[in-house]
mmCIF file of C-alpha atoms in Angstrom:
data_model
loop_
_atom_site.group_PDB
_atom_site.id
_atom_site.type_symbol
_atom_site.label_atom_id
_atom_site.label_comp_id
_atom_site.label_asym_id
_atom_site.label_seq_id
_atom_site.Cartn_x
_atom_site.Cartn_y
_atom_site.Cartn_z
ATOM 1 C CA MET A 12 53.392 -37.322 -184.116
ATOM 2 C CA ILE A 13 50.287 -36.678 -186.187
ATOM 3 C CA LEU A 14 47.836 -39.569 -186.154
ATOM 4 C CA LEU A 15 45.773 -39.892 -189.315
ATOM 5 C CA ARG A 16 43.110 -41.916 -187.504
ATOM 6 C CA ARG A 17 42.635 -39.036 -185.058
ATOM 7 C CA LEU A 18 42.211 -36.463 -187.842
ATOM 8 C CA LEU A 19 39.848 -38.775 -189.727
ATOM 9 C CA GLY A 20 37.763 -39.316 -186.600
ATOM 10 C CA ASP A 21 37.537 -35.576 -185.948
ATOM 11 C CA VAL A 22 36.332 -34.925 -189.492
ATOM 12 C CA LEU A 23 33.768 -37.750 -189.306
ATOM 13 C CA ARG A 24 32.436 -36.395 -186.006
ATOM 14 C CA ARG A 25 32.117 -32.871 -187.412
ATOM 15 C CA GLN A 26 30.298 -34.183 -190.491
ATOM 16 C CA ARG A 27 27.836 -36.079 -188.280
ATOM 17 C CA GLN A 28 27.318 -33.143 -185.926
ATOM 18 C CA ARG A 29 26.777 -30.710 -188.828
ATOM 19 C CA GLN A 30 23.848 -32.888 -189.809
ATOM 20 C CA GLY A 31 22.532 -32.929 -186.257
ATOM 21 C CA ARG A 32 22.680 -36.721 -186.181
ATOM 22 C CA THR A 33 23.517 -39.003 -183.289
ATOM 23 C CA LEU A 34 26.092 -41.771 -183.185
ATOM 24 C CA ARG A 35 23.206 -44.222 -182.880
ATOM 25 C CA GLU A 36 21.541 -42.980 -186.086
ATOM 26 C CA VAL A 37 24.732 -43.109 -188.135
ATOM 27 C CA SER A 38 25.896 -46.443 -186.727
ATOM 28 C CA SER A 39 22.510 -47.982 -187.519
ATOM 29 C CA SER A 40 22.497 -46.579 -191.050
ATOM 30 C CA ALA A 41 26.114 -47.646 -191.666
ATOM 31 C CA ARG A 42 25.487 -51.062 -190.051
ATOM 32 C CA VAL A 43 28.420 -50.703 -187.696
ATOM 33 C CA SER A 44 28.285 -50.989 -183.922
ATOM 34 C CA LEU A 45 27.788 -47.775 -181.999
ATOM 35 C CA GLY A 46 30.861 -48.488 -179.853
ATOM 36 C CA TYR A 47 33.097 -49.080 -182.861
ATOM 37 C CA LEU A 48 31.902 -45.911 -184.619
ATOM 38 C CA SER A 49 32.536 -43.995 -181.409
ATOM 39 C CA GLU A 50 36.081 -45.381 -181.247
ATOM 40 C CA VAL A 51 36.675 -44.416 -184.890
ATOM 41 C CA GLU A 52 35.446 -40.871 -184.212
ATOM 42 C CA ARG A 53 37.759 -40.609 -181.186
ATOM 43 C CA GLY A 54 40.712 -41.839 -183.253
ATOM 44 C CA GLN A 55 41.117 -44.990 -181.195
ATOM 45 C CA LYS A 56 40.443 -47.417 -184.063
ATOM 46 C CA GLU A 57 41.665 -47.480 -187.652
ATOM 47 C CA ALA A 58 38.759 -47.529 -190.090
ATOM 48 C CA SER A 59 39.017 -49.827 -193.112
ATOM 49 C CA SER A 60 38.097 -48.486 -196.533
ATOM 50 C CA GLU A 61 34.932 -50.613 -196.422
ATOM 51 C CA LEU A 62 33.933 -49.117 -193.091
ATOM 52 C CA LEU A 63 34.690 -45.582 -194.286
ATOM 53 C CA SER A 64 32.575 -46.192 -197.359
ATOM 54 C CA ALA A 65 29.649 -47.356 -195.212
ATOM 55 C CA ILE A 66 29.972 -44.347 -192.884
ATOM 56 C CA CYS A 67 30.217 -41.937 -195.827
ATOM 57 C CA ASP A 68 27.107 -43.503 -197.367
ATOM 58 C CA ALA A 69 25.286 -43.167 -194.037
ATOM 59 C CA LEU A 70 26.324 -39.504 -193.832
ATOM 60 C CA ASP A 71 25.585 -38.943 -197.539
ATOM 61 C CA VAL A 72 29.108 -37.567 -197.988
ATOM 62 C CA ARG A 73 31.486 -38.502 -200.781
ATOM 63 C CA MET A 74 34.609 -40.234 -199.553
ATOM 64 C CA SER A 75 36.661 -37.831 -201.686
ATOM 65 C CA GLU A 76 35.123 -34.877 -199.799
ATOM 66 C CA LEU A 77 35.901 -36.551 -196.491
ATOM 67 C CA MET A 78 39.481 -37.251 -197.533
ATOM 68 C CA ARG A 79 39.923 -33.701 -198.837
ATOM 69 C CA GLU A 80 38.888 -32.323 -195.462
ATOM 70 C CA VAL A 81 41.218 -34.784 -193.709
ATOM 71 C CA SER A 82 44.011 -33.719 -196.074
ATOM 72 C CA ASP A 83 43.409 -30.058 -195.200
ATOM 73 C CA GLU A 84 43.507 -30.913 -191.482
ATOM 74 C CA LEU A 85 46.730 -32.860 -192.013
ATOM 75 C CA ALA A 86 48.333 -29.914 -193.835
ATOM 76 C CA LEU A 87 47.429 -27.596 -190.956
ATOM 77 C CA ALA A 88 48.711 -30.091 -188.392
ATOM 78 C CA GLU A 89 52.003 -30.435 -190.258
ATOM 79 C CA LEU A 90 52.310 -26.673 -190.434
ATOM 80 C CA ALA A 91 51.658 -26.394 -186.713
ATOM 81 C CA GLN A 92 54.177 -29.136 -185.986
ATOM 82 C CA SER A 93 56.743 -27.359 -188.135
ATOM 83 C CA ALA A 94 56.011 -24.017 -186.465
ATOM 84 C CA ALA A 95 56.422 -25.597 -183.031
ATOM 85 C CA ALA A 96 59.750 -27.145 -184.026
ATOM 86 C CA THR A 97 61.169 -23.972 -185.607
ATOM 87 C CA PRO A 98 59.183 -20.977 -184.320
ATOM 88 C CA SER A 99 61.648 -18.433 -185.735
ATOM 89 C CA GLU A 100 61.064 -19.437 -189.372
ATOM 90 C CA PRO A 101 58.272 -17.547 -191.155
ATOM 91 C CA VAL A 102 55.456 -19.426 -192.862
ATOM 92 C CA PRO A 103 56.251 -19.692 -196.606
ATOM 93 C CA THR A 104 54.236 -17.280 -198.769
ATOM 94 C CA PRO A 105 52.378 -19.966 -200.809
ATOM 95 C CA VAL A 106 51.265 -21.653 -197.590
ATOM 96 C CA ARG A 107 50.353 -18.322 -195.972
ATOM 97 C CA SER A 108 48.086 -17.352 -198.881
ATOM 98 C CA MET A 109 46.485 -20.807 -198.915
ATOM 99 C CA LEU A 110 45.634 -20.575 -195.213
ATOM 100 C CA GLY A 111 44.180 -17.083 -195.314
ATOM 101 C CA SER A 112 43.497 -15.821 -191.807
ATOM 102 C CA VAL A 113 44.687 -18.891 -189.904
ATOM 103 C CA SER A 114 46.972 -18.089 -186.991
ATOM 104 C CA VAL A 115 49.367 -20.502 -185.316
ATOM 105 C CA THR A 116 50.130 -19.983 -181.637
ATOM 106 C CA GLY A 117 52.114 -22.109 -179.208
ATOM 107 C CA VAL A 118 50.487 -23.273 -175.988
ATOM 108 C CA PRO A 119 53.125 -25.282 -174.111
ATOM 109 C CA PRO A 120 56.118 -26.435 -176.209
ATOM 110 C CA GLU A 121 54.603 -29.878 -176.861
ATOM 111 C CA ARG A 122 51.159 -28.545 -177.880
ATOM 112 C CA VAL A 123 50.192 -26.195 -180.690
ATOM 113 C CA THR A 124 46.734 -24.771 -181.356
ATOM 114 C CA ILE A 125 45.682 -23.733 -184.841
ATOM 115 C CA LYS A 126 42.833 -21.261 -184.825
ATOM 116 C CA ALA A 127 40.963 -20.926 -188.072
ATOM 117 C CA PRO A 128 38.037 -18.562 -188.574
ATOM 118 C CA ALA A 129 35.401 -21.316 -188.201
ATOM 119 C CA GLU A 130 36.957 -23.636 -185.634
ATOM 120 C CA ALA A 131 40.150 -24.638 -183.809
ATOM 121 C CA VAL A 132 42.201 -27.785 -184.224
ATOM 122 C CA ASP A 133 44.526 -28.973 -181.453
ATOM 123 C CA VAL A 134 47.650 -30.870 -182.375
ATOM 124 C CA VAL A 135 49.392 -32.732 -179.590
ATOM 125 C CA ALA A 136 52.943 -33.962 -179.967
ATOM 126 C CA ALA A 137 53.223 -37.609 -178.947
#
């Protein structure tokens, strides 16, 4: 099962790390506790729209940009989940061209790793 809160947390963490900022800096700027922000980044807590707005403001990132990146991650996770379920089916051409040089490889049957040129995303079946 793909957890949206996990994907959202991963994207938030990457945004923060790209800026070279600490959890403490962002939590202070967003006026949210450090522990709660950490739990959101680890996908352990669901973030409300108000909280996401505050975090996006603190990171100086538009919420639409954040959600677009989450949507891209979700599409890749769904593709990986589909590939793990039916490994003999080829990836449809429109999806293949959209993904470019992304490769999907199985690790154990319940885990699939998607390796993109810039980074890797692990998807774990629940």
